[in-house]
Coordinates of C-alpha atoms and ligand atoms in Angstrom, one line a residue:
M16 CA 136.1 48.2 64.2
S17 CA 132.6 49.2 65.6
K18 CA 131.8 52.5 67.2
L19 CA 130.6 52.1 70.9
I20 CA 129.4 55.1 73.1
V21 CA 128.8 54.0 77.1
Y22 CA 126.3 56.0 78.9
Y23 CA 126.9 55.8 82.7
A24 CA 124.4 56.7 85.4
H25 CA 124.9 56.9 88.9
P26 CA 123.6 59.8 91.2
G27 CA 125.7 58.3 93.9
H28 CA 129.0 58.1 92.0
K29 CA 131.0 59.3 95.0
Y30 CA 129.9 56.4 97.4
S31 CA 129.9 53.8 94.4
H32 CA 132.3 50.6 95.1
V33 CA 131.6 49.0 91.5
N34 CA 130.3 51.5 89.1
Q35 CA 132.8 53.9 90.0
V36 CA 135.9 51.4 89.2
M37 CA 133.8 50.3 86.1
A38 CA 133.5 53.8 84.8
D39 CA 137.0 54.6 85.5
A40 CA 137.9 51.6 83.4
A41 CA 135.6 52.5 80.5
G42 CA 136.9 55.9 80.5
I43 CA 140.4 54.9 79.6
V44 CA 139.4 52.4 76.8
D45 CA 140.7 53.8 73.5
N46 CA 138.3 54.8 70.8
I47 CA 135.3 54.3 72.6
T48 CA 132.8 57.3 73.7
F49 CA 132.3 57.4 77.4
V50 CA 129.6 59.7 78.8
D51 CA 128.8 60.2 82.4
L52 CA 125.0 61.7 82.2
Y53 CA 124.8 63.1 85.8
R54 CA 128.2 64.7 85.4
D55 CA 127.3 66.4 82.3
Y56 CA 123.6 67.2 82.9
P57 CA 123.3 67.7 86.6
R58 CA 120.5 69.7 86.1
F59 CA 118.8 66.9 84.0
D60 CA 118.9 69.5 80.8
I61 CA 119.9 66.8 78.6
D62 CA 121.0 68.5 74.9
V63 CA 118.7 66.4 72.9
N64 CA 120.5 67.4 69.6
V65 CA 124.0 66.4 70.9
E66 CA 122.7 63.3 72.1
Q67 CA 120.8 62.3 69.0
K68 CA 123.8 63.0 66.8
R69 CA 126.0 60.9 69.2
L70 CA 123.6 58.0 68.9
W71 CA 123.6 58.4 65.2
E72 CA 127.3 58.3 64.9
H73 CA 127.5 55.0 67.0
D74 CA 127.0 51.5 66.2
V75 CA 126.7 50.1 70.0
V76 CA 124.9 51.9 72.7
L77 CA 126.0 50.7 76.1
L78 CA 124.0 51.8 79.4
Q79 CA 125.8 51.6 82.4
F80 CA 123.9 51.8 85.8
P81 CA 123.1 50.4 89.3
V82 CA 119.5 49.0 89.4
F83 CA 117.3 51.5 91.4
W84 CA 113.8 50.1 92.4
Y85 CA 114.0 47.6 89.3
S86 CA 114.4 50.3 87.0
T87 CA 117.3 52.7 86.1
P88 CA 118.3 55.6 87.7
S89 CA 116.0 58.7 86.9
I90 CA 118.4 60.7 84.5
L91 CA 118.4 57.5 82.0
K92 CA 114.6 57.7 82.0
E93 CA 114.8 61.4 80.9
W94 CA 117.3 60.5 78.3
Q95 CA 114.8 57.9 76.9
D96 CA 112.2 60.3 77.4
L97 CA 114.0 63.3 75.7
V98 CA 116.4 61.6 73.0
L99 CA 114.4 58.5 71.8
E100 CA 112.1 61.0 70.0
H101 CA 109.3 60.1 67.7
G102 CA 110.8 60.7 64.2
F103 CA 114.0 59.6 65.2
A104 CA 114.1 56.7 67.1
Y105 CA 110.6 55.2 66.1
G106 CA 107.5 56.1 64.3
A107 CA 107.3 57.5 60.9
G108 CA 110.7 58.1 59.6
G109 CA 112.2 57.1 63.0
D110 CA 114.7 54.8 61.7
R111 CA 118.2 56.2 63.0
L112 CA 118.8 53.6 65.2
E113 CA 117.9 50.6 63.1
G114 CA 120.2 47.8 63.3
K115 CA 122.3 49.1 66.2
K116 CA 122.5 47.4 69.5
L117 CA 121.2 48.5 73.0
M118 CA 123.1 46.9 75.7
L119 CA 123.1 46.9 79.5
A120 CA 125.9 46.8 82.3
V121 CA 124.1 46.8 85.5
T122 CA 124.7 46.1 89.0
A123 CA 122.1 44.9 91.6
A124 CA 122.4 44.3 95.3
G125 CA 120.0 41.4 95.2
P126 CA 121.9 37.9 94.9
E127 CA 121.4 35.8 91.7
E128 CA 119.2 33.3 93.8
A129 CA 116.8 36.0 94.9
Y130 CA 116.2 37.0 91.2
T131 CA 114.1 33.9 90.5
H132 CA 110.3 33.1 91.0
K133 CA 111.0 31.7 94.3
G134 CA 113.4 34.1 95.6
Y135 CA 112.5 37.3 97.6
Q136 CA 112.8 39.8 94.3
H137 CA 110.1 37.2 92.5
Y138 CA 111.2 37.5 89.1
P139 CA 114.4 37.0 87.0
I140 CA 116.0 40.3 86.6
R141 CA 115.5 40.5 82.7
V142 CA 111.9 40.5 83.8
F143 CA 112.7 43.9 85.4
L144 CA 114.7 45.1 82.4
T145 CA 112.0 44.4 79.9
P146 CA 111.2 47.7 79.3
L147 CA 114.5 48.7 78.0
E148 CA 114.3 45.5 75.9
Q149 CA 111.1 46.4 74.5
T150 CA 112.3 49.9 74.0
A151 CA 115.3 48.5 71.9
R152 CA 113.0 46.6 69.8
L153 CA 110.4 49.6 68.8
C154 CA 113.7 51.5 67.7
R155 CA 114.6 48.4 65.7
M156 CA 117.8 47.7 67.7
R157 CA 119.4 44.4 68.6
F158 CA 119.2 43.7 72.5
P159 CA 122.0 41.3 73.4
A160 CA 122.3 39.9 77.2
P161 CA 122.8 42.5 79.9
Y162 CA 126.3 42.2 81.6
V163 CA 125.1 41.9 85.2
L164 CA 126.5 41.9 88.7
Y165 CA 124.4 40.4 91.4
S166 CA 125.3 40.8 95.3
A167 CA 126.8 44.0 94.4
L168 CA 126.9 45.4 97.8
Q169 CA 129.0 42.3 98.9
A170 CA 131.4 42.5 95.9
P171 CA 134.6 44.3 97.9
V172 CA 134.2 41.8 100.3
T173 CA 133.9 38.9 98.3
G174 CA 136.5 39.9 95.8
T175 CA 134.5 40.3 92.7
V176 CA 134.8 43.8 92.0
Q177 CA 138.2 43.4 90.1
P178 CA 137.0 40.3 87.8
H179 CA 133.7 42.1 87.1
V180 CA 135.8 45.3 86.1
D181 CA 138.3 43.2 84.1
G182 CA 135.3 41.6 82.3
Y183 CA 133.9 45.0 81.3
R184 CA 136.7 46.1 79.9
R185 CA 137.2 42.7 77.7
L186 CA 133.6 43.7 76.9
L187 CA 134.1 46.8 75.9
E188 CA 137.2 46.1 73.9
A189 CA 135.6 43.1 72.1
I190 CA 132.7 45.2 70.9
R191 CA 135.0 47.9 69.8
D192 CA 137.3 45.3 67.8
D193 CA 134.2 43.2 66.7
R194 CA 135.1 40.2 68.6
Y195 CA 132.1 40.1 70.9
D196 CA 129.6 37.4 69.5
F197 CA 126.1 39.1 69.5
D198 CA 124.3 36.2 68.1
A199 CA 125.4 34.2 70.9
A200 CA 124.6 36.9 73.5
E201 CA 121.2 37.5 72.2
K202 CA 120.5 33.7 73.1
L203 CA 121.4 34.3 76.7
D204 CA 119.5 35.7 79.6
V205 CA 122.3 37.8 81.0
V206 CA 126.1 37.6 81.1
G207 CA 128.9 38.0 83.6
Y208 CA 132.4 38.1 83.7
E209 CA 132.7 34.3 83.4
N210 CA 130.7 33.6 80.3
L211 CA 131.2 36.5 78.2
P212 CA 130.9 35.3 74.6
I213 CA 134.1 37.0 73.3
R214 CA 136.2 35.5 70.2
A215 CA 140.0 35.3 70.6
K216 CA 142.3 37.9 68.8
D217 CA 143.3 36.3 65.4
Ligands
FMN28 C1 117.6 54.2 95.7 C2 118.2 52.8 95.6 C3 117.2 51.9 95.1 C4 117.9 50.6 94.9 N1 117.0 49.5 94.4 C5 117.5 48.2 94.0 C6 116.7 47.2 93.4 O1 115.7 47.5 93.1 N2 117.1 46.2 93.5 C7 118.6 45.7 93.6 O2 119.2 44.4 93.7 N3 119.3 46.7 94.3 C8 118.7 47.7 94.5 N4 119.5 49.0 94.9 C9 121.1 48.8 95.6 C10 122.0 49.2 94.4 O3 121.6 48.5 93.1 C11 123.1 48.8 94.8 O4 123.6 49.7 95.8 C12 124.4 49.2 93.7 O5 124.3 48.1 92.4 C13 125.9 49.0 94.0 O6 126.6 49.4 93.2 P1 127.7 50.8 93.6 O7 128.8 50.3 94.5 O8 128.5 51.2 92.1 O9 126.9 51.8 93.8 C14 119.2 50.3 95.2 C15 120.1 51.2 95.7 C16 119.4 52.7 96.1 C17 120.2 53.6 96.6

């Protein structure tokens, strides 16, 4: 079994159609840790000691958020700035995250074809997520392909909310049960509910 912690960040949680359902699903997966950053730290007063201890105690750190302005909601930036401290996460003596994995589960309003060099977003979504990828590398963490839902605002009408949420639950359970193929996931750009590299149960 691997120890998995999910950090969820959505300032508009009550208006959400996708992340709220994903968060509900994650919150009831047994034997994982689920943290709702906006609920626990509405004033952004993140408890650095508590969160560093949590990171230290887990093998896989998964950040779940809607893409906001090609980046994370702001509390996740605050979390990075405060918790991923010099001497803890990087720099001299900063080896506490070495060998762990940093994963992302993101939703974006833009459609998949928009996130291409010819599309209106001009770049693949992985390009916008590069700061998080390099943060993981600086902290000597692995960075498997993010779990992505494009066209997230259309999902309630196209019927993709439930398959995406089911895929998310399968992803979390597979990580917990050591059935997620991280080597395969590192070779992919993004994963969705249709191509999760999950090994079958024995
Ligand atoms: C402030 C703000 C910024 C946003 N920026 C982006 C963006 O850069 N790219 C994108 O594809 N969608 C963007 N969106 C759309 C959200 O990603 C989308 O509403 C969300 O993923 C839908 O999930 P939800 O139903 O769980 O809220 C933005 C939305 C808001 C409110």
